[in-house]
Amino acid sequence: MTQHASTFSISLSYDEAKVFYTGSKTRIQVTAFDGKTINLPWSVLQPYFSGSGVQGRFAITYDSAGKLVSIERED
């Protein structure tokens, strides 16, 4: 199966990211540097949530059906 990769940056403050913990939002949409719109479940970014929110540059790999294979913070 063919895999694809994209990279994006995100900067959510603690208060902005907190809405995902209340359950009012479960997905987050980002725009990759190559212009692709990516809709991710919050659960993939949850491990990167800290007292300052979620910040960083991330690389994701996904299959030809658009299913997430992996995500890693680059910085």
Short mmCIF file of C-alpha atoms in Angstrom, two decimals:
data_model
loop_
_atom_site.label_atom_id
_atom_site.label_comp_id
_atom_site.label_asym_id
_atom_site.label_seq_id
_atom_site.Cartn_x
_atom_site.Cartn_y
_atom_site.Cartn_z
CA MET A 1 0.00 0.00 0.00
CA THR A 2 1.31 3.44 -0.93
CA GLN A 3 2.10 5.83 1.89
CA HIS A 4 2.07 9.62 1.77
CA ALA A 5 3.52 12.21 4.13
CA SER A 6 2.68 15.76 5.08
CA THR A 7 4.08 18.27 7.55
CA PHE A 8 2.21 20.94 9.48
CA SER A 9 2.67 23.33 12.38
CA ILE A 10 0.23 23.88 15.18
CA SER A 11 0.08 26.36 18.01
CA LEU A 12 -2.84 25.96 20.40
CA SER A 13 -2.79 27.60 23.80
CA TYR A 14 -3.84 25.59 26.84
CA ASP A 15 -7.31 27.16 26.76
CA GLU A 16 -7.73 26.52 23.04
CA ALA A 17 -6.73 22.87 23.40
CA LYS A 18 -8.78 22.36 26.56
CA VAL A 19 -12.04 22.24 24.57
CA PHE A 20 -10.98 18.84 23.25
CA TYR A 21 -10.86 17.47 26.78
CA THR A 22 -14.42 18.58 27.49
CA GLY A 23 -15.62 16.46 24.59
CA SER A 24 -17.22 19.38 22.75
CA LYS A 25 -14.70 18.85 19.95
CA THR A 26 -13.10 15.55 18.95
CA ARG A 27 -11.35 16.40 15.69
CA ILE A 28 -8.93 19.09 14.63
CA GLN A 29 -8.33 20.42 11.12
CA VAL A 30 -4.93 21.68 10.02
CA THR A 31 -3.42 22.82 6.75
CA ALA A 32 -0.17 21.13 5.80
CA PHE A 33 2.71 23.09 4.29
CA ASP A 34 1.89 21.50 0.91
CA GLY A 35 -1.62 23.00 1.08
CA LYS A 36 -3.49 19.80 1.95
CA THR A 37 -6.27 20.06 4.52
CA ILE A 38 -5.93 17.35 7.14
CA ASN A 39 -8.66 16.38 9.58
CA LEU A 40 -7.25 14.52 12.59
CA PRO A 41 -8.81 12.94 15.65
CA TRP A 42 -7.74 14.83 18.77
CA SER A 43 -6.44 11.57 20.24
CA VAL A 44 -3.36 11.65 17.97
CA LEU A 45 -2.31 15.08 19.33
CA GLN A 46 -3.31 14.40 22.92
CA PRO A 47 0.12 12.93 23.86
CA TYR A 48 1.67 16.30 22.92
CA PHE A 49 -0.69 18.34 25.14
CA SER A 50 1.09 20.13 27.99
CA GLY A 51 0.52 23.02 30.36
CA SER A 52 1.24 25.38 27.48
CA GLY A 53 -1.14 23.64 25.07
CA VAL A 54 0.00 21.96 21.86
CA GLN A 55 2.77 23.52 19.82
CA GLY A 56 5.20 22.24 17.25
CA ARG A 57 5.87 21.01 13.80
CA PHE A 58 4.53 17.54 13.04
CA ALA A 59 5.10 15.01 10.28
CA ILE A 60 2.32 12.59 9.51
CA THR A 61 2.27 9.54 7.32
CA TYR A 62 -0.98 8.18 5.91
CA ASP A 63 -2.01 5.48 3.48
CA SER A 64 -3.63 5.92 0.07
CA ALA A 65 -7.09 5.74 1.71
CA GLY A 66 -6.17 8.67 3.97
CA LYS A 67 -5.85 6.56 7.13
CA LEU A 68 -3.22 7.79 9.58
CA VAL A 69 -0.16 5.53 9.81
CA SER A 70 2.02 7.62 12.14
CA ILE A 71 2.58 11.08 13.57
CA GLU A 72 5.79 12.51 15.03
CA ARG A 73 6.76 15.90 16.39
CA GLU A 74 9.78 17.22 14.48
CA ASP A 75 10.98 19.90 16.88
#
